[in-house]
mmCIF file of C-alpha atoms in Angstrom:
data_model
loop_
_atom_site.group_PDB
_atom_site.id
_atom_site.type_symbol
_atom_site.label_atom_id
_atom_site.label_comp_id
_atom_site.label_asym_id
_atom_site.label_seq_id
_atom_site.Cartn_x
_atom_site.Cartn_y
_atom_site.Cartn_z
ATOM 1 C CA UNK A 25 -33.375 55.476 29.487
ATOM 2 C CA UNK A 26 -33.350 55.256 33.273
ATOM 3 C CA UNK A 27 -36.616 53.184 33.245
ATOM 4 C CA UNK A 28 -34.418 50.546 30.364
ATOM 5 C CA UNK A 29 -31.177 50.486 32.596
ATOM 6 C CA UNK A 30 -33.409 49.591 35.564
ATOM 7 C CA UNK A 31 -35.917 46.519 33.560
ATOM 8 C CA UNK A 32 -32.689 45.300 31.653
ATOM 9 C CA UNK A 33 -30.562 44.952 34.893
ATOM 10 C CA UNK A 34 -33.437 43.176 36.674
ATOM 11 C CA UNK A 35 -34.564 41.082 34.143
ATOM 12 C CA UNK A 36 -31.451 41.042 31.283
ATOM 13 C CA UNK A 37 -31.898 42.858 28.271
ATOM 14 C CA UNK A 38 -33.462 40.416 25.702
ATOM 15 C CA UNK A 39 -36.422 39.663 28.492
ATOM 16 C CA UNK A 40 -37.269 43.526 27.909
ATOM 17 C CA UNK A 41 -39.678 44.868 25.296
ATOM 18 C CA UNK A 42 -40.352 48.070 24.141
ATOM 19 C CA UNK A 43 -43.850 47.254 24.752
ATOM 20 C CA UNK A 44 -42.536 46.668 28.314
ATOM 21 C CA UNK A 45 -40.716 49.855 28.743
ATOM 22 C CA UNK A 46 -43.600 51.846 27.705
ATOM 23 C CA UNK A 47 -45.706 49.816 30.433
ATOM 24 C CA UNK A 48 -43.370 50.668 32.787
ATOM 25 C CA UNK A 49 -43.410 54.573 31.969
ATOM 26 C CA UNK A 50 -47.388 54.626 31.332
ATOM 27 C CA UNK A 51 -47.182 56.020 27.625
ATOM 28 C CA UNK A 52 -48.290 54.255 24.921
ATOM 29 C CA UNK A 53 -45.205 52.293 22.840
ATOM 30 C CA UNK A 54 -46.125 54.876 19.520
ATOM 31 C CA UNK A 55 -45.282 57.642 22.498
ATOM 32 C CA UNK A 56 -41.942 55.838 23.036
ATOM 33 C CA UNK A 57 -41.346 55.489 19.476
ATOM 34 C CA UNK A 58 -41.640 58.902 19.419
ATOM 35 C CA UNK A 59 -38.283 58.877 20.999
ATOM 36 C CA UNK A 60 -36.431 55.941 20.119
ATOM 37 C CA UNK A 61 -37.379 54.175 17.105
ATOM 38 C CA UNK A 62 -36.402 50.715 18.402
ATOM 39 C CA UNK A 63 -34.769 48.797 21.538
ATOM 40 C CA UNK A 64 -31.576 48.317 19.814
ATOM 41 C CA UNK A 65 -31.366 52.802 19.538
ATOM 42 C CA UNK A 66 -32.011 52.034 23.283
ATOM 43 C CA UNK A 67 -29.271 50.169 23.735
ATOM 44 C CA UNK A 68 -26.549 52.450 22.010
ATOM 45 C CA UNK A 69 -27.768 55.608 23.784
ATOM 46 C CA UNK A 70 -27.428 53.410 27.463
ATOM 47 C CA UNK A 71 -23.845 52.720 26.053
ATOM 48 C CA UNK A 72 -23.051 56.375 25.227
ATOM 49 C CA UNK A 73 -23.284 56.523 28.854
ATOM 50 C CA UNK A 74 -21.198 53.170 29.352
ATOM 51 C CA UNK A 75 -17.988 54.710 27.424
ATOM 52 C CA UNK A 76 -18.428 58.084 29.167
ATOM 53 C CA UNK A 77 -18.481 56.500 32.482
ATOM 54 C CA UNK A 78 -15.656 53.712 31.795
ATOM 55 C CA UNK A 79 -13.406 56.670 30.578
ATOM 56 C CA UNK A 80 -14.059 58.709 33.001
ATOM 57 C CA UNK A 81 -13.644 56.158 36.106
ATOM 58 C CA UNK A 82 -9.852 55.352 33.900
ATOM 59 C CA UNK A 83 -8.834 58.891 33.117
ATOM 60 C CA UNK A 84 -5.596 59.742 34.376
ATOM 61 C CA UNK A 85 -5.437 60.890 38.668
ATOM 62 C CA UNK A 86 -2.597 63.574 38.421
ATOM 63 C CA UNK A 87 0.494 63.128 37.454
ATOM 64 C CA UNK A 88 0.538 59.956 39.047
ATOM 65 C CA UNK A 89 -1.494 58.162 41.485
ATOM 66 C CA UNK A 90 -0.543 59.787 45.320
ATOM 67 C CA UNK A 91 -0.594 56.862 47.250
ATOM 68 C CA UNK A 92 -1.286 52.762 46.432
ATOM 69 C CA UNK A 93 -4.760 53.740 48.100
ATOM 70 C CA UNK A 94 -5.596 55.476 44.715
ATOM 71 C CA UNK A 95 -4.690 52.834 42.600
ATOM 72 C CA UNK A 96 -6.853 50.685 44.917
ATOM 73 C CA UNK A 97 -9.936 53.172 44.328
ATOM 74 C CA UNK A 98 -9.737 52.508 40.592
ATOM 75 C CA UNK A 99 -10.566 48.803 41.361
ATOM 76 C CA UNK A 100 -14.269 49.859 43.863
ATOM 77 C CA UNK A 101 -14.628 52.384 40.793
ATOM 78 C CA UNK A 102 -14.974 49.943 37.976
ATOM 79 C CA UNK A 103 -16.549 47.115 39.758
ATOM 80 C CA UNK A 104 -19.484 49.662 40.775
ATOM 81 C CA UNK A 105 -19.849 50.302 37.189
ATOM 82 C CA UNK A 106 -19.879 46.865 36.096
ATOM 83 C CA UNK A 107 -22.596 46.692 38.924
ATOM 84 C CA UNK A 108 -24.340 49.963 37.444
ATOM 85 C CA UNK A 109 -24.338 48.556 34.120
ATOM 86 C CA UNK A 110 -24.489 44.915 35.057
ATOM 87 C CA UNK A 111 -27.098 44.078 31.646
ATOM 88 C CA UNK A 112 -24.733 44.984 29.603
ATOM 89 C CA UNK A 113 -21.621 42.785 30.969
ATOM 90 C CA UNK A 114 -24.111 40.259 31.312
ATOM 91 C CA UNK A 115 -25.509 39.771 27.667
ATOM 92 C CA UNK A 116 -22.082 41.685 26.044
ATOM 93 C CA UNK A 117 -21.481 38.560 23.158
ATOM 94 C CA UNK A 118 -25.266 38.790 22.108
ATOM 95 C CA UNK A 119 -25.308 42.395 22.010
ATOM 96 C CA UNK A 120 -22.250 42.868 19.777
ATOM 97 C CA UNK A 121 -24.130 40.688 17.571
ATOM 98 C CA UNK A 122 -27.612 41.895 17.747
ATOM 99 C CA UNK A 123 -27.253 45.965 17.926
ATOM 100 C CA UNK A 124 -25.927 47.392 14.802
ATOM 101 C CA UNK A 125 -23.099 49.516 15.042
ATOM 102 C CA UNK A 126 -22.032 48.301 18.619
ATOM 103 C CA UNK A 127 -19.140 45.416 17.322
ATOM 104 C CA UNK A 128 -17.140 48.768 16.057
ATOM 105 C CA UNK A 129 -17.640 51.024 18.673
ATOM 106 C CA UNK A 130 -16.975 48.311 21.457
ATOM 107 C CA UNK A 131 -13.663 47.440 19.521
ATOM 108 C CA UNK A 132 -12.787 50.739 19.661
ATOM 109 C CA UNK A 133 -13.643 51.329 23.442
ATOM 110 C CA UNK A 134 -11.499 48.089 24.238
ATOM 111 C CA UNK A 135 -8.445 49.515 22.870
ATOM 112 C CA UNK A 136 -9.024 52.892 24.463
ATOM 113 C CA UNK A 137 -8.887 51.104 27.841
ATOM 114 C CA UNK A 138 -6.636 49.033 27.181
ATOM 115 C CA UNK A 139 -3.974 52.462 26.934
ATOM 116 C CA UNK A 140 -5.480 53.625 30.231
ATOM 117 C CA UNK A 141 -5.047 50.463 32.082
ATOM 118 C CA UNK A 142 -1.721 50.189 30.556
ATOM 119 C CA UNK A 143 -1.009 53.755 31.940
ATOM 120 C CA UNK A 144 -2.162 52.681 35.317
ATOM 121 C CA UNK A 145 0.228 49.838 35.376
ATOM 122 C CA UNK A 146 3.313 51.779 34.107
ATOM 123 C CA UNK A 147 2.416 53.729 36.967
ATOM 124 C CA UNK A 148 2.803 51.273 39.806
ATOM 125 C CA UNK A 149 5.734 50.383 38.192
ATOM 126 C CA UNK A 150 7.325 53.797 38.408
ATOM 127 C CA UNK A 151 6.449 53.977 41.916
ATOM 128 C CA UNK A 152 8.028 50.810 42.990
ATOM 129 C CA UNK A 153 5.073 48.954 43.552
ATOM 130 C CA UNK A 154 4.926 46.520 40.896
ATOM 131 C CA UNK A 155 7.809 44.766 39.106
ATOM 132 C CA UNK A 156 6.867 43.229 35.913
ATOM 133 C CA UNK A 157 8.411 43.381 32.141
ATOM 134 C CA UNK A 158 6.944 45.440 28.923
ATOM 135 C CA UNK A 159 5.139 41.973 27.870
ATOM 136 C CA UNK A 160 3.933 41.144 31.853
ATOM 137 C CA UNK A 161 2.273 44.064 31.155
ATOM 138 C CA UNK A 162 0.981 43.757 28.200
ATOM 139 C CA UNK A 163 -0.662 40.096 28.972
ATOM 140 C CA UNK A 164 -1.618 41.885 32.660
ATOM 141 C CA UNK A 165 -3.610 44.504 30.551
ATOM 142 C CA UNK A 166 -5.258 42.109 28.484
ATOM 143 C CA UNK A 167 -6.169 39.181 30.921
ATOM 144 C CA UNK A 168 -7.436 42.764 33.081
ATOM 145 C CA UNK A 169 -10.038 43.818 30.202
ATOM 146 C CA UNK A 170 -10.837 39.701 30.039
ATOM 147 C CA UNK A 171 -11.626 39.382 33.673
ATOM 148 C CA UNK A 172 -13.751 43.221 34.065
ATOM 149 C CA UNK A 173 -15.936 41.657 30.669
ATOM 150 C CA UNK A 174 -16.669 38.370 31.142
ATOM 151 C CA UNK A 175 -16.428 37.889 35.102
ATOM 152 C CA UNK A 176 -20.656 38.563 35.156
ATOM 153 C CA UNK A 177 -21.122 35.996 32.586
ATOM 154 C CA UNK A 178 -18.924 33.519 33.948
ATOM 155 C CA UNK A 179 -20.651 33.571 37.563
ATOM 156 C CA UNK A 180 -23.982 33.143 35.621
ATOM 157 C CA UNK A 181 -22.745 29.587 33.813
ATOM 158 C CA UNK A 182 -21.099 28.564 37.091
ATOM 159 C CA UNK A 183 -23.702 29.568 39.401
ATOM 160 C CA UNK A 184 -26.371 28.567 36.447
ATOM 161 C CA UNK A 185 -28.396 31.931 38.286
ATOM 162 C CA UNK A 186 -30.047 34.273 35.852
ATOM 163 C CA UNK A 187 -29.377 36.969 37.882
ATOM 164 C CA UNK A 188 -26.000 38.647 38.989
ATOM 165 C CA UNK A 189 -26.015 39.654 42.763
ATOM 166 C CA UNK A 190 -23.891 42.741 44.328
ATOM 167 C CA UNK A 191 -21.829 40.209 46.335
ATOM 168 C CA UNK A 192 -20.320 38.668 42.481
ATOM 169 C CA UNK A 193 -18.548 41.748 42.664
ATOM 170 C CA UNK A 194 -16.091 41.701 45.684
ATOM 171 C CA UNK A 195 -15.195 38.386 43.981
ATOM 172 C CA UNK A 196 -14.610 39.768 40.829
ATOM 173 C CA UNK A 197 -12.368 42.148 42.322
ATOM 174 C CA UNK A 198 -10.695 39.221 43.983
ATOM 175 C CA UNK A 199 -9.487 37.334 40.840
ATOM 176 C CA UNK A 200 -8.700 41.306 39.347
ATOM 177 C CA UNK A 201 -6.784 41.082 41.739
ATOM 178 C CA UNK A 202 -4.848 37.913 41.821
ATOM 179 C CA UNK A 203 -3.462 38.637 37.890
ATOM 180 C CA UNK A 204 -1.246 41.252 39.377
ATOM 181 C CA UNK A 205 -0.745 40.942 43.161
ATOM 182 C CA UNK A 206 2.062 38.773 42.424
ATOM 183 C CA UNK A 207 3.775 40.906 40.504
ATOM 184 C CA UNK A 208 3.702 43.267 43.301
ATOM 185 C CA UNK A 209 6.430 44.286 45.739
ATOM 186 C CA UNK A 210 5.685 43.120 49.003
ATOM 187 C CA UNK A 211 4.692 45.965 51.391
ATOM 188 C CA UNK A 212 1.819 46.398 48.381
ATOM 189 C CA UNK A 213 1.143 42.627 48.249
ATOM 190 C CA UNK A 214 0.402 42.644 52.018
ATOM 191 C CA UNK A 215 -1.760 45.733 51.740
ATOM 192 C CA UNK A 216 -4.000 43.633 49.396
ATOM 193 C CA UNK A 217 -3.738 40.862 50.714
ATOM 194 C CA UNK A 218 -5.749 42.674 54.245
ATOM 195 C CA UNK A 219 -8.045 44.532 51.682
ATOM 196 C CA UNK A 220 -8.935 41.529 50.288
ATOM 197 C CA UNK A 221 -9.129 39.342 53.078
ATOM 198 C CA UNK A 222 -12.901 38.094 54.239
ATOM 199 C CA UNK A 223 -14.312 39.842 57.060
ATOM 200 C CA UNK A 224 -13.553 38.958 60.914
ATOM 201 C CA UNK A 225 -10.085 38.264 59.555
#
C-alpha cells in the first residue's frame, strides 16, 4: 500500500500497474496477487485510510475550538492531507467511475463531512467570529467540500501540468479561504488576512 500511495502520487493512478507495483516491491505480480487481487482492491484499501484520516483531521476539538488559532489548524490539517493523498483528489471523477463500490462509499463520506464542517462553522459562529445565516452556511459548507475536491484538478486544467506541486496548496487554502473570510467579524478577518498574506509582507 505504501509503495501504491507513493507511484500513484508521482505518476497519477491510471499511469500505475500492478505489474508496476510489483516492480517496484521486487515480488513477482502472482506474489502481489497474493494480496490484492486487483488495482481497483488497491484503491479501496488506500481509501480506508482516506476516510479514517479525513474524519479524524474533522472530528470535533473539545467542546469548542479554544482560540481562532484552532480553527485555523483545521485548514494546514486538511490541505496536508489533500497533499498526502494528492492521487486521489487528482483522478477523484474517474475513480468513482472506475472502482466498484467507491461512488457509494464516497457519497456517504461527503455527507459525513459535510456535518463536521457544518459543526465547525456553527462554531465560529457561537464564538463571535463569523456572522452568517442557517443557509450562508449551508452554501459555505457545500462550496467548502467543492473547493477541498476539485481545487487539485482544477490547477491541473489551468496550469495544463500533470503533476500537482506542494506550493498548489497554500493557494488552495487561499480561495478556502476567501468563501468565508467575509463572513467574518473583523478582528478574525484581519488575522487571516496576515496569515494569508505572501511572504516579506
Amino acid at each position: 500500500l505504501e509503495a501504491a500511495l507513493a507511484m500513484f502520487n508521482a505518476e497519477g493512478s491510471h499511469a500505475v500497474s500492478t505489474r508496476h507495483i510489483a516492480a517496484r516491491l521486487g515480488i513477482s505480480p502472482g506474489n502481489l496477487y497474493y494480496h490484492f487481487a486487483n488495482k481497483e482492491e488497491i484503491v479501496l484499501r488506500l481509501y480506508e485510510r482516506i476516510e479514517a484520516q479525513l474524519m479524524e483531521t474533522l472530528a470535533p476539538r473539545g467542546d469548542r475550538p479554544q482560540s481562532f488559532e484552532a480553527i485555523l489548524q483545521y485548514l494546514d490539517d486538511i490541505f496536508g492531507h489533500l497533499w498526502e493523498f494528492r492521487f486521489f483528489y487528482c483522478d477523484v471523477n474517474a475513480l468513482l467511475r472506475e472502482v466498484p463500490g467507491l461512488k457509494e462509499r464516497y457519497r456517504d463520506l461527503a455527507e459525513r463531512v459535510r456535518a463536521r464542517s457544518r459543526a465547525i462553522f456553527d462554531s465560529m459562529v457561537d464564538a463571535g467570529w463569523l456572522e452568517a445565516s442557517p443557509e450562508q452556511l449551508d452554501l459555505l459548507t457545500t462550496n467548502a467540500w467543492i473547493v477541498l475536491t476539485q481545487w487539485f484538478t482544477h490547477r491541473q486544467v489551468i496550469e495544463r501540468r500533470r503533476t500537482i506541486q506542494s506550493s498548489d496548496i497554500r493557494e488552495g487554502i487561499r480561495h478556502l479561504v476567501a468563501l468565508f473570510s467575509p463572513l467574518l467579524k473583523a478582528p478574525q478577518r484581519r488575522q487571516v488576512e496576515r496569515l494569508m498574506a505572501p511572504p516579506g509582507r
